Amino acid sequence: MKTKSIEDFRKAGNKMNQETEKLYYQKTYSRTFSAKVLSCEKRGDQFCVVLDRTLFYPEGGGQPADIGVLNTVNVLDVHEHGGCIVHTTDKPLSVGSAVTGGINWPHRFSLMQQHSGEHIVSGIVNRLFGLDNVGFHMGSKAVTVDFNGELGQNDILLVETLANEAVYRNVAIEVSYPDEKELAALRYRSKKELTGEVRIVTIPGFDVCACCGTHVAKTGEIGIIKLISAQRYKGGTRVGLLCGKKAVEDYNEKEASVGSVSVLLSAKPDQIQEAVEHLLEETNALRQKLISLKNQIFASKCEQVPEGSVNICMFEPDLEPADLRAFCLLLCDRCSGIAAVLSGDDATGYQYAMASVKEDVRTFGKELNHAFHGRGGGSRELVQGTVSGLRQEIMQFIENYNCGGI
């Protein structure tokens, strides 16, 4: 008997109205199950396995797939195709054999916490501000939700407070499959038009939403809901949130970071903002003082340049682009041609700034870049860029340049 491919099985299953039995809806809190292998197809270095029943939730609706094992075979990913749940495994399984499956429970439970928390947040935002959830992704780091309108900082704080109130109340999360008439009379959230049987997830007092994902039984199991970010995104607001264990881990990580900064600044954790502000003020004052000292040095070096010089080329170590620009502009007054300042070395190359009060330095900049494999640009009065070459050759090229035919 020829082994059916997944596509053959999907077509046969549809014709016979047979689909993989979805145990993840019936037994959300179960961790193991037994099943029969209906199909196993090699795909590259992996295998696609179809069972008659499964606890593994397939990726969909913004929720990642479950992971785990079938006997001793690792389940790496799960997807649904036409009613068939396809398990991606690292090894094959014999068609017709009985298997025992086990899902990675910490992974599953975390997804349940995140998904239930997202429903509460989206439901509150919809009721308070009339905004719709138009994008939802459960990433490895955080859940992101896109709303089709702007939310301010005070709005975010209010939503977080009310969301955690839902957790404290420990209300039961209800799942129902209303008939067509009941569904028509029901006010619920949905990101798309739905046909056929619709699964409604209700969190009394907070949200009613069409959803195919897995959820905790009671809101108290979410543990905590923390909104960690909010930014403008495509005319609306993208909110990042964490729930349960992930929120606690995030808090611990940030607490450790605050503790380390507190030690470095010799300030109590609740005083580090003030300490950082003071440090920034000191740093800015030192930066301004350094700029002033550098300008004094540049002015002193300019005075040593003979008046009437045509082209000037000077090399200075460890100058930033802003320093090159400032020094170069000061040198302009000491020459009738082009003033150039470079910083770097023959091995790694040079940064340069060139300026003139009379010449269009863009022309010379192009010639210099061509001669020394450089790149850069700027205005008529000033150009900046990088070149590669020997210091002596670069200096000769600049000093011997014939400005305006002089």
mmCIF file of C-alpha atoms in Angstrom:
data_model
loop_
_atom_site.group_PDB
_atom_site.id
_atom_site.type_symbol
_atom_site.label_atom_id
_atom_site.label_comp_id
_atom_site.label_asym_id
_atom_site.label_seq_id
_atom_site.Cartn_x
_atom_site.Cartn_y
_atom_site.Cartn_z
ATOM 1 C CA MET A 1 0.000 0.000 0.000
ATOM 2 C CA LYS A 2 1.387 3.347 -1.039
ATOM 3 C CA THR A 3 2.009 5.795 1.800
ATOM 4 C CA LYS A 4 -0.127 8.903 1.393
ATOM 5 C CA SER A 5 1.562 12.252 1.155
ATOM 6 C CA ILE A 6 0.412 15.078 3.400
ATOM 7 C CA GLU A 7 -1.372 16.672 0.436
ATOM 8 C CA ASP A 8 -3.151 13.389 -0.358
ATOM 9 C CA PHE A 9 -4.173 13.047 3.267
ATOM 10 C CA ARG A 10 -5.401 16.645 3.422
ATOM 11 C CA LYS A 11 -7.575 16.135 0.318
ATOM 12 C CA ALA A 12 -8.908 12.809 1.571
ATOM 13 C CA GLY A 13 -9.560 14.254 4.992
ATOM 14 C CA ASN A 14 -11.539 17.142 3.530
ATOM 15 C CA LYS A 15 -13.598 14.850 1.320
ATOM 16 C CA MET A 16 -14.454 12.548 4.225
ATOM 17 C CA ASN A 17 -14.890 15.496 6.600
ATOM 18 C CA GLN A 18 -12.125 14.033 8.755
ATOM 19 C CA GLU A 19 -9.653 16.327 10.483
ATOM 20 C CA THR A 20 -6.987 15.880 13.110
ATOM 21 C CA GLU A 21 -8.709 15.746 16.485
ATOM 22 C CA LYS A 22 -7.633 18.923 18.297
ATOM 23 C CA LEU A 23 -6.998 17.851 21.850
ATOM 24 C CA TYR A 24 -5.445 21.224 22.694
ATOM 25 C CA TYR A 25 -8.974 22.660 22.761
ATOM 26 C CA GLN A 26 -10.502 19.781 24.704
ATOM 27 C CA LYS A 27 -7.652 19.244 27.185
ATOM 28 C CA THR A 28 -5.745 22.498 27.340
ATOM 29 C CA TYR A 29 -3.968 21.551 30.561
ATOM 30 C CA SER A 30 -2.974 18.023 29.499
ATOM 31 C CA ARG A 31 0.724 17.449 28.900
ATOM 32 C CA THR A 32 0.782 13.977 27.317
ATOM 33 C CA PHE A 33 -1.432 12.074 24.884
ATOM 34 C CA SER A 34 -1.515 8.979 22.692
ATOM 35 C CA ALA A 35 -2.114 9.002 18.954
ATOM 36 C CA LYS A 36 -1.694 7.060 15.698
ATOM 37 C CA VAL A 37 0.661 8.122 12.907
ATOM 38 C CA LEU A 38 -1.324 8.644 9.689
ATOM 39 C CA SER A 39 1.400 10.099 7.491
ATOM 40 C CA CYS A 40 5.152 10.796 7.586
ATOM 41 C CA GLU A 41 6.838 12.636 4.728
ATOM 42 C CA LYS A 42 10.504 13.620 4.424
ATOM 43 C CA ARG A 43 11.102 17.318 3.755
ATOM 44 C CA GLY A 44 14.809 18.127 3.470
ATOM 45 C CA ASP A 45 16.507 17.163 6.742
ATOM 46 C CA GLN A 46 13.192 17.073 8.596
ATOM 47 C CA PHE A 47 9.927 15.137 8.526
ATOM 48 C CA CYS A 48 6.268 16.158 8.373
ATOM 49 C CA VAL A 49 4.060 13.948 10.530
ATOM 50 C CA VAL A 50 0.248 13.842 10.642
ATOM 51 C CA LEU A 51 -1.525 12.169 13.585
ATOM 52 C CA ASP A 52 -5.153 11.241 14.114
ATOM 53 C CA ARG A 53 -5.214 13.418 17.260
ATOM 54 C CA THR A 54 -2.836 15.873 18.877
ATOM 55 C CA LEU A 55 -2.201 18.144 21.851
ATOM 56 C CA PHE A 56 0.274 20.225 19.857
ATOM 57 C CA TYR A 57 -1.107 23.669 19.053
ATOM 58 C CA PRO A 58 -0.196 24.757 15.490
ATOM 59 C CA GLU A 59 1.173 28.225 14.815
ATOM 60 C CA GLY A 60 -1.625 30.627 13.993
ATOM 61 C CA GLY A 61 -3.447 33.784 14.990
ATOM 62 C CA GLY A 62 -0.231 35.355 16.239
ATOM 63 C CA GLN A 63 0.512 32.472 18.638
ATOM 64 C CA PRO A 64 3.635 30.315 18.086
ATOM 65 C CA ALA A 65 3.373 26.546 17.880
ATOM 66 C CA ASP A 66 3.880 24.112 20.735
ATOM 67 C CA ILE A 67 7.094 22.103 20.862
ATOM 68 C CA GLY A 68 7.856 18.770 22.524
ATOM 69 C CA VAL A 69 8.299 15.085 21.625
ATOM 70 C CA LEU A 70 6.562 12.164 19.930
ATOM 71 C CA ASN A 71 8.092 9.083 21.569
ATOM 72 C CA THR A 72 11.806 9.983 21.355
ATOM 73 C CA VAL A 73 11.412 12.213 18.301
ATOM 74 C CA ASN A 74 11.589 15.999 18.751
ATOM 75 C CA VAL A 75 8.694 18.114 17.496
ATOM 76 C CA LEU A 76 10.252 21.333 16.214
ATOM 77 C CA ASP A 77 7.233 23.133 14.742
ATOM 78 C CA VAL A 78 3.530 22.592 14.064
ATOM 79 C CA HIS A 79 1.235 23.986 11.355
ATOM 80 C CA GLU A 80 -2.320 23.401 10.188
ATOM 81 C CA HIS A 81 -3.104 22.623 6.543
ATOM 82 C CA GLY A 82 -6.722 22.131 5.552
ATOM 83 C CA GLY A 83 -7.740 20.642 8.874
ATOM 84 C CA CYS A 84 -4.632 18.444 9.171
ATOM 85 C CA ILE A 85 -2.165 19.295 11.927
ATOM 86 C CA VAL A 86 1.344 18.781 10.537
ATOM 87 C CA HIS A 87 4.164 18.192 13.039
ATOM 88 C CA THR A 88 7.707 18.977 11.890
ATOM 89 C CA THR A 89 10.085 16.467 13.485
ATOM 90 C CA ASP A 90 13.816 15.773 13.403
ATOM 91 C CA LYS A 91 13.333 12.003 12.819
ATOM 92 C CA PRO A 92 10.751 9.827 11.028
ATOM 93 C CA LEU A 93 7.897 7.884 12.609
ATOM 94 C CA SER A 94 6.381 4.705 11.184
ATOM 95 C CA VAL A 95 3.000 5.140 9.528
ATOM 96 C CA GLY A 96 0.344 3.226 11.471
ATOM 97 C CA SER A 97 2.376 3.120 14.678
ATOM 98 C CA ALA A 98 1.095 4.297 18.042
ATOM 99 C CA VAL A 99 2.976 7.183 19.648
ATOM 100 C CA THR A 100 2.985 8.974 22.953
ATOM 101 C CA GLY A 101 3.302 12.724 22.687
ATOM 102 C CA GLY A 102 4.451 15.181 25.276
ATOM 103 C CA ILE A 103 4.332 18.958 24.939
ATOM 104 C CA ASN A 104 6.861 21.313 26.489
ATOM 105 C CA TRP A 105 4.597 22.553 29.281
ATOM 106 C CA PRO A 106 6.580 25.635 30.439
ATOM 107 C CA HIS A 107 6.606 26.816 26.806
ATOM 108 C CA ARG A 108 2.862 26.158 26.373
ATOM 109 C CA PHE A 109 1.845 27.712 29.692
ATOM 110 C CA SER A 110 3.868 30.848 28.987
ATOM 111 C CA LEU A 111 2.098 31.219 25.630
ATOM 112 C CA MET A 112 -1.253 30.804 27.391
ATOM 113 C CA GLN A 113 -0.309 33.539 29.883
ATOM 114 C CA GLN A 114 0.851 35.902 27.137
ATOM 115 C CA HIS A 115 -2.198 35.305 24.938
ATOM 116 C CA SER A 116 -4.730 35.736 27.740
ATOM 117 C CA GLY A 117 -2.956 38.891 28.903
ATOM 118 C CA GLU A 118 -3.021 40.297 25.377
ATOM 119 C CA HIS A 119 -6.783 39.730 25.171
ATOM 120 C CA ILE A 120 -7.320 41.684 28.375
ATOM 121 C CA VAL A 121 -5.153 44.587 27.186
ATOM 122 C CA SER A 122 -6.728 44.696 23.710
ATOM 123 C CA GLY A 123 -10.226 44.463 25.168
ATOM 124 C CA ILE A 124 -9.609 47.355 27.556
ATOM 125 C CA VAL A 125 -8.079 49.529 24.834
ATOM 126 C CA ASN A 126 -11.064 48.819 22.592
ATOM 127 C CA ARG A 127 -13.617 49.662 25.276
ATOM 128 C CA LEU A 128 -11.869 52.782 26.619
ATOM 129 C CA PHE A 129 -10.530 54.322 23.418
ATOM 130 C CA GLY A 130 -12.398 52.579 20.588
ATOM 131 C CA LEU A 131 -9.136 51.332 19.026
ATOM 132 C CA ASP A 132 -8.792 47.998 17.269
ATOM 133 C CA ASN A 133 -5.997 45.471 17.532
ATOM 134 C CA VAL A 134 -4.764 45.336 13.925
ATOM 135 C CA GLY A 135 -1.564 43.383 14.517
ATOM 136 C CA PHE A 136 -0.454 40.823 17.084
ATOM 137 C CA HIS A 137 2.807 38.916 17.466
ATOM 138 C CA MET A 138 4.044 36.716 20.297
ATOM 139 C CA GLY A 139 7.817 36.994 19.970
ATOM 140 C CA SER A 140 10.532 35.245 21.953
ATOM 141 C CA LYS A 141 11.232 38.455 23.877
ATOM 142 C CA ALA A 142 7.817 40.077 24.185
ATOM 143 C CA VAL A 143 4.291 40.301 22.816
ATOM 144 C CA THR A 144 3.634 43.235 20.496
ATOM 145 C CA VAL A 145 0.163 44.576 19.726
ATOM 146 C CA ASP A 146 -0.558 47.193 17.063
ATOM 147 C CA PHE A 147 -3.503 49.525 17.648
ATOM 148 C CA ASN A 148 -4.987 51.730 14.925
ATOM 149 C CA GLY A 149 -4.726 54.959 16.917
ATOM 150 C CA GLU A 150 -2.441 56.809 19.285
ATOM 151 C CA LEU A 151 -2.166 56.079 22.989
ATOM 152 C CA GLY A 152 -0.462 58.504 25.369
ATOM 153 C CA GLN A 153 1.659 57.615 28.377
ATOM 154 C CA ASN A 154 -1.246 58.197 30.785
ATOM 155 C CA ASP A 155 -3.438 55.972 28.608
ATOM 156 C CA ILE A 156 -0.854 53.190 28.800
ATOM 157 C CA LEU A 157 -0.632 53.453 32.590
ATOM 158 C CA LEU A 158 -4.423 53.310 32.903
ATOM 159 C CA VAL A 159 -4.657 50.250 30.639
ATOM 160 C CA GLU A 160 -1.954 48.455 32.649
ATOM 161 C CA THR A 161 -3.707 49.227 35.946
ATOM 162 C CA LEU A 162 -7.064 47.926 34.705
ATOM 163 C CA ALA A 163 -5.449 44.880 33.073
ATOM 164 C CA ASN A 164 -3.922 43.825 36.365
ATOM 165 C CA GLU A 165 -7.264 44.433 38.072
ATOM 166 C CA ALA A 166 -8.570 41.691 35.765
ATOM 167 C CA VAL A 167 -5.799 39.429 37.049
ATOM 168 C CA TYR A 168 -6.608 40.180 40.697
ATOM 169 C CA ARG A 169 -10.275 39.344 40.185
ATOM 170 C CA ASN A 170 -9.306 35.852 38.985
ATOM 171 C CA VAL A 171 -12.318 35.550 36.692
ATOM 172 C CA ALA A 172 -12.922 32.398 34.661
ATOM 173 C CA ILE A 173 -12.071 32.634 30.947
ATOM 174 C CA GLU A 174 -14.944 31.221 28.920
ATOM 175 C CA VAL A 175 -14.857 29.509 25.514
ATOM 176 C CA SER A 176 -18.013 29.134 23.433
ATOM 177 C CA TYR A 177 -19.153 28.311 19.901
ATOM 178 C CA PRO A 178 -22.297 30.403 19.311
ATOM 179 C CA ASP A 179 -24.606 29.522 16.443
ATOM 180 C CA GLU A 180 -25.174 31.915 13.559
ATOM 181 C CA LYS A 181 -28.076 33.707 15.252
ATOM 182 C CA GLU A 182 -26.245 34.083 18.574
ATOM 183 C CA LEU A 183 -23.116 35.291 16.823
ATOM 184 C CA ALA A 184 -25.036 37.963 14.911
ATOM 185 C CA ALA A 185 -26.339 39.390 18.195
ATOM 186 C CA LEU A 186 -22.951 39.227 19.916
ATOM 187 C CA ARG A 187 -20.571 42.203 20.156
ATOM 188 C CA TYR A 188 -17.082 40.760 19.813
ATOM 189 C CA ARG A 189 -13.650 41.700 18.493
ATOM 190 C CA SER A 190 -12.281 40.150 15.299
ATOM 191 C CA LYS A 191 -9.554 41.244 12.859
ATOM 192 C CA LYS A 192 -11.243 39.604 9.856
ATOM 193 C CA GLU A 193 -14.558 38.399 8.496
ATOM 194 C CA LEU A 194 -15.331 34.917 9.815
ATOM 195 C CA THR A 195 -17.285 32.055 8.307
ATOM 196 C CA GLY A 196 -18.290 28.671 9.654
ATOM 197 C CA GLU A 197 -17.924 27.742 13.304
ATOM 198 C CA VAL A 198 -16.517 30.658 15.317
ATOM 199 C CA ARG A 199 -14.706 30.147 18.610
ATOM 200 C CA ILE A 200 -15.380 32.989 21.055
ATOM 201 C CA VAL A 201 -13.122 33.615 24.048
ATOM 202 C CA THR A 202 -14.762 35.741 26.758
ATOM 203 C CA ILE A 203 -13.133 37.359 29.764
ATOM 204 C CA PRO A 204 -16.183 38.686 31.617
ATOM 205 C CA GLY A 205 -16.058 42.429 32.110
ATOM 206 C CA PHE A 206 -12.939 42.856 29.968
ATOM 207 C CA ASP A 207 -13.076 41.247 26.530
ATOM 208 C CA VAL A 208 -15.048 39.193 24.027
ATOM 209 C CA CYS A 209 -13.020 38.075 21.023
ATOM 210 C CA ALA A 210 -12.999 35.514 18.217
ATOM 211 C CA CYS A 211 -9.839 33.476 18.831
ATOM 212 C CA CYS A 212 -8.304 30.121 17.931
ATOM 213 C CA GLY A 213 -5.535 30.225 20.555
ATOM 214 C CA THR A 214 -5.001 28.567 23.917
ATOM 215 C CA HIS A 215 -5.725 30.391 27.180
ATOM 216 C CA VAL A 216 -5.444 29.952 30.937
ATOM 217 C CA ALA A 217 -8.582 28.865 32.793
ATOM 218 C CA LYS A 218 -8.652 31.876 35.121
ATOM 219 C CA THR A 219 -7.105 35.322 34.840
ATOM 220 C CA GLY A 220 -5.231 34.889 38.132
ATOM 221 C CA GLU A 221 -2.965 32.383 36.356
ATOM 222 C CA ILE A 222 -1.610 35.178 34.167
ATOM 223 C CA GLY A 223 0.292 36.362 37.243
ATOM 224 C CA ILE A 224 1.068 39.908 36.147
ATOM 225 C CA ILE A 225 0.604 42.053 33.053
ATOM 226 C CA LYS A 226 3.321 44.613 32.356
ATOM 227 C CA LEU A 227 3.296 47.023 29.417
ATOM 228 C CA ILE A 228 6.985 47.541 28.708
ATOM 229 C CA SER A 229 6.889 49.843 25.667
ATOM 230 C CA ALA A 230 4.661 52.033 23.521
ATOM 231 C CA GLN A 231 5.721 53.737 20.301
ATOM 232 C CA ARG A 232 4.120 55.306 17.267
ATOM 233 C CA TYR A 233 3.795 52.811 14.440
ATOM 234 C CA LYS A 234 2.116 53.276 11.039
ATOM 235 C CA GLY A 235 -0.191 56.003 12.324
ATOM 236 C CA GLY A 236 -1.105 54.058 15.438
ATOM 237 C CA THR A 237 0.621 52.666 18.508
ATOM 238 C CA ARG A 238 2.679 49.509 18.918
ATOM 239 C CA VAL A 239 2.542 48.270 22.521
ATOM 240 C CA GLY A 240 4.959 45.726 23.966
ATOM 241 C CA LEU A 241 3.830 43.624 26.901
ATOM 242 C CA LEU A 242 4.947 40.724 29.074
ATOM 243 C CA CYS A 243 2.909 38.427 31.278
ATOM 244 C CA GLY A 244 3.543 35.955 34.071
ATOM 245 C CA LYS A 245 7.008 34.416 34.345
ATOM 246 C CA LYS A 246 8.337 36.488 31.452
ATOM 247 C CA ALA A 247 7.311 39.698 33.222
ATOM 248 C CA VAL A 248 9.065 38.553 36.411
ATOM 249 C CA GLU A 249 12.211 37.626 34.473
ATOM 250 C CA ASP A 250 12.185 41.033 32.808
ATOM 251 C CA TYR A 251 11.802 42.718 36.208
ATOM 252 C CA ASN A 252 14.710 40.698 37.642
ATOM 253 C CA GLU A 253 16.919 41.594 34.693
ATOM 254 C CA LYS A 254 16.146 45.294 35.009
ATOM 255 C CA GLU A 255 16.502 45.203 38.782
ATOM 256 C CA ALA A 256 19.989 43.704 38.390
ATOM 257 C CA SER A 257 20.864 46.401 35.860
ATOM 258 C CA VAL A 258 19.627 49.166 38.162
ATOM 259 C CA GLY A 259 21.610 47.641 41.022
ATOM 260 C CA SER A 260 24.818 47.632 38.980
ATOM 261 C CA VAL A 261 24.309 51.261 37.910
ATOM 262 C CA SER A 262 23.533 52.175 41.509
ATOM 263 C CA VAL A 263 26.900 50.786 42.632
ATOM 264 C CA LEU A 264 28.769 52.530 39.805
ATOM 265 C CA LEU A 265 27.183 55.878 40.654
ATOM 266 C CA SER A 266 27.388 55.396 44.441
ATOM 267 C CA ALA A 267 23.688 56.264 44.618
ATOM 268 C CA LYS A 268 20.658 54.474 45.994
ATOM 269 C CA PRO A 269 18.501 52.750 43.348
ATOM 270 C CA ASP A 270 15.714 55.328 43.753
ATOM 271 C CA GLN A 271 18.224 58.150 43.255
ATOM 272 C CA ILE A 272 20.047 56.997 40.132
ATOM 273 C CA GLN A 273 18.047 59.244 37.789
ATOM 274 C CA GLU A 274 19.195 62.307 39.699
ATOM 275 C CA ALA A 275 22.751 60.936 39.788
ATOM 276 C CA VAL A 276 22.758 60.320 36.030
ATOM 277 C CA GLU A 277 21.405 63.804 35.326
ATOM 278 C CA HIS A 278 24.198 65.271 37.470
ATOM 279 C CA LEU A 279 26.764 63.112 35.650
ATOM 280 C CA LEU A 280 25.451 64.272 32.264
ATOM 281 C CA GLU A 281 25.710 67.897 33.350
ATOM 282 C CA GLU A 282 29.318 67.358 34.427
ATOM 283 C CA THR A 283 30.110 65.525 31.201
ATOM 284 C CA ASN A 284 28.604 68.287 29.085
ATOM 285 C CA ALA A 285 30.571 70.940 30.993
ATOM 286 C CA LEU A 286 33.784 68.982 30.466
ATOM 287 C CA ARG A 287 32.959 68.535 26.779
ATOM 288 C CA GLN A 288 32.490 72.286 26.336
ATOM 289 C CA LYS A 289 35.734 72.947 28.188
ATOM 290 C CA LEU A 290 37.552 70.439 25.980
ATOM 291 C CA ILE A 291 36.157 72.052 22.830
ATOM 292 C CA SER A 292 37.343 75.455 24.065
ATOM 293 C CA LEU A 293 40.852 74.118 24.777
ATOM 294 C CA LYS A 294 41.021 72.418 21.390
ATOM 295 C CA ASN A 295 40.015 75.631 19.639
ATOM 296 C CA GLN A 296 42.741 77.492 21.521
ATOM 297 C CA ILE A 297 45.288 74.924 20.352
ATOM 298 C CA PHE A 298 43.985 75.136 16.788
ATOM 299 C CA ALA A 299 44.194 78.945 16.872
ATOM 300 C CA SER A 300 47.759 78.771 18.205
ATOM 301 C CA LYS A 301 48.805 76.403 15.419
ATOM 302 C CA CYS A 302 47.148 78.621 12.826
ATOM 303 C CA GLU A 303 49.237 81.582 13.981
ATOM 304 C CA GLN A 304 52.369 79.599 13.177
ATOM 305 C CA VAL A 305 51.372 79.261 9.530
ATOM 306 C CA PRO A 306 53.126 81.875 7.363
ATOM 307 C CA GLU A 307 50.752 84.464 5.934
ATOM 308 C CA GLY A 308 50.406 84.320 2.189
ATOM 309 C CA SER A 309 50.524 80.531 2.032
ATOM 310 C CA VAL A 310 48.676 79.101 -0.950
ATOM 311 C CA ASN A 311 47.697 75.573 0.124
ATOM 312 C CA ILE A 312 48.024 74.279 3.695
ATOM 313 C CA CYS A 313 48.062 70.599 4.693
ATOM 314 C CA MET A 314 48.308 69.563 8.331
ATOM 315 C CA PHE A 315 48.147 66.152 9.989
ATOM 316 C CA GLU A 316 46.835 65.877 13.557
ATOM 317 C CA PRO A 317 46.324 62.692 15.619
ATOM 318 C CA ASP A 318 43.025 61.514 17.094
ATOM 319 C CA LEU A 319 40.713 64.209 15.756
ATOM 320 C CA GLU A 320 36.971 63.691 15.441
ATOM 321 C CA PRO A 321 35.163 64.892 12.282
ATOM 322 C CA ALA A 322 33.934 67.984 14.165
ATOM 323 C CA ASP A 323 37.532 68.790 15.213
ATOM 324 C CA LEU A 324 38.763 68.430 11.640
ATOM 325 C CA ARG A 325 36.058 70.784 10.467
ATOM 326 C CA ALA A 326 36.746 73.418 13.150
ATOM 327 C CA PHE A 327 40.523 73.412 12.627
ATOM 328 C CA CYS A 328 40.176 73.497 8.856
ATOM 329 C CA LEU A 329 37.871 76.520 8.905
ATOM 330 C CA LEU A 330 40.341 78.406 11.131
ATOM 331 C CA LEU A 331 43.168 77.649 8.683
ATOM 332 C CA CYS A 332 41.230 79.133 5.765
ATOM 333 C CA ASP A 333 42.097 82.671 6.838
ATOM 334 C CA ARG A 334 45.816 81.884 6.596
ATOM 335 C CA CYS A 335 45.920 80.838 2.945
ATOM 336 C CA SER A 336 44.772 81.937 -0.472
ATOM 337 C CA GLY A 337 44.097 78.421 -1.684
ATOM 338 C CA ILE A 338 42.910 75.318 0.106
ATOM 339 C CA ALA A 339 43.321 74.418 3.786
ATOM 340 C CA ALA A 340 43.281 70.699 4.603
ATOM 341 C CA VAL A 341 43.453 68.856 7.929
ATOM 342 C CA LEU A 342 43.800 65.067 8.134
ATOM 343 C CA SER A 343 43.800 62.553 10.984
ATOM 344 C CA GLY A 344 44.731 58.877 10.858
ATOM 345 C CA ASP A 345 47.681 56.823 9.635
ATOM 346 C CA ASP A 346 49.060 55.141 6.519
ATOM 347 C CA ALA A 347 47.840 51.689 7.624
ATOM 348 C CA THR A 348 44.164 52.451 8.345
ATOM 349 C CA GLY A 349 43.680 55.558 6.198
ATOM 350 C CA TYR A 350 42.862 59.189 6.887
ATOM 351 C CA GLN A 351 39.801 61.286 7.590
ATOM 352 C CA TYR A 352 39.978 64.732 6.098
ATOM 353 C CA ALA A 353 38.333 68.136 6.020
ATOM 354 C CA MET A 354 39.146 70.736 3.343
ATOM 355 C CA ALA A 355 37.943 74.307 3.089
ATOM 356 C CA SER A 356 38.618 77.532 1.187
ATOM 357 C CA VAL A 357 37.356 81.104 1.241
ATOM 358 C CA LYS A 358 37.936 81.467 -2.519
ATOM 359 C CA GLU A 359 37.990 78.062 -4.195
ATOM 360 C CA ASP A 360 35.186 75.586 -4.826
ATOM 361 C CA VAL A 361 36.683 72.716 -2.838
ATOM 362 C CA ARG A 362 34.223 70.177 -4.250
ATOM 363 C CA THR A 363 36.291 69.994 -7.437
ATOM 364 C CA PHE A 364 39.526 69.335 -5.564
ATOM 365 C CA GLY A 365 37.765 66.877 -3.240
ATOM 366 C CA LYS A 366 36.799 64.730 -6.229
ATOM 367 C CA GLU A 367 40.373 64.782 -7.530
ATOM 368 C CA LEU A 368 41.772 63.844 -4.126
ATOM 369 C CA ASN A 369 39.290 60.994 -3.734
ATOM 370 C CA HIS A 370 40.140 59.704 -7.199
ATOM 371 C CA ALA A 371 43.893 59.818 -6.532
ATOM 372 C CA PHE A 372 43.732 58.129 -3.105
ATOM 373 C CA HIS A 373 40.729 55.779 -3.300
ATOM 374 C CA GLY A 374 38.632 58.130 -1.185
ATOM 375 C CA ARG A 375 35.030 59.054 -0.724
ATOM 376 C CA GLY A 376 33.227 62.067 0.658
ATOM 377 C CA GLY A 377 31.599 65.342 -0.273
ATOM 378 C CA GLY A 378 30.150 68.561 1.012
ATOM 379 C CA SER A 379 29.510 72.163 0.021
ATOM 380 C CA ARG A 380 31.419 74.678 -2.078
ATOM 381 C CA GLU A 381 33.204 75.973 1.051
ATOM 382 C CA LEU A 382 33.853 72.690 2.913
ATOM 383 C CA VAL A 383 34.174 69.002 2.094
ATOM 384 C CA GLN A 384 34.876 66.001 4.338
ATOM 385 C CA GLY A 385 35.720 62.398 3.655
ATOM 386 C CA THR A 386 38.258 59.589 3.878
ATOM 387 C CA VAL A 387 41.282 58.593 1.780
ATOM 388 C CA SER A 388 43.866 55.797 1.761
ATOM 389 C CA GLY A 389 47.520 56.377 0.980
ATOM 390 C CA LEU A 390 50.921 57.466 2.230
ATOM 391 C CA ARG A 391 51.036 60.612 4.307
ATOM 392 C CA GLN A 392 53.884 62.175 2.304
ATOM 393 C CA GLU A 393 52.170 61.569 -1.036
ATOM 394 C CA ILE A 394 48.863 62.984 0.192
ATOM 395 C CA MET A 395 50.615 66.085 1.547
ATOM 396 C CA GLN A 396 52.461 66.677 -1.730
ATOM 397 C CA PHE A 397 49.271 66.244 -3.730
ATOM 398 C CA ILE A 398 47.440 68.849 -1.638
ATOM 399 C CA GLU A 399 50.264 71.385 -1.328
ATOM 400 C CA ASN A 400 51.111 71.225 -5.045
ATOM 401 C CA TYR A 401 47.513 71.562 -6.223
ATOM 402 C CA ASN A 402 47.146 74.373 -8.734
ATOM 403 C CA CYS A 403 44.248 76.497 -7.433
ATOM 404 C CA GLY A 404 42.420 78.437 -10.126
ATOM 405 C CA GLY A 405 45.359 78.132 -12.457
ATOM 406 C CA ILE A 406 47.693 79.959 -10.062
#
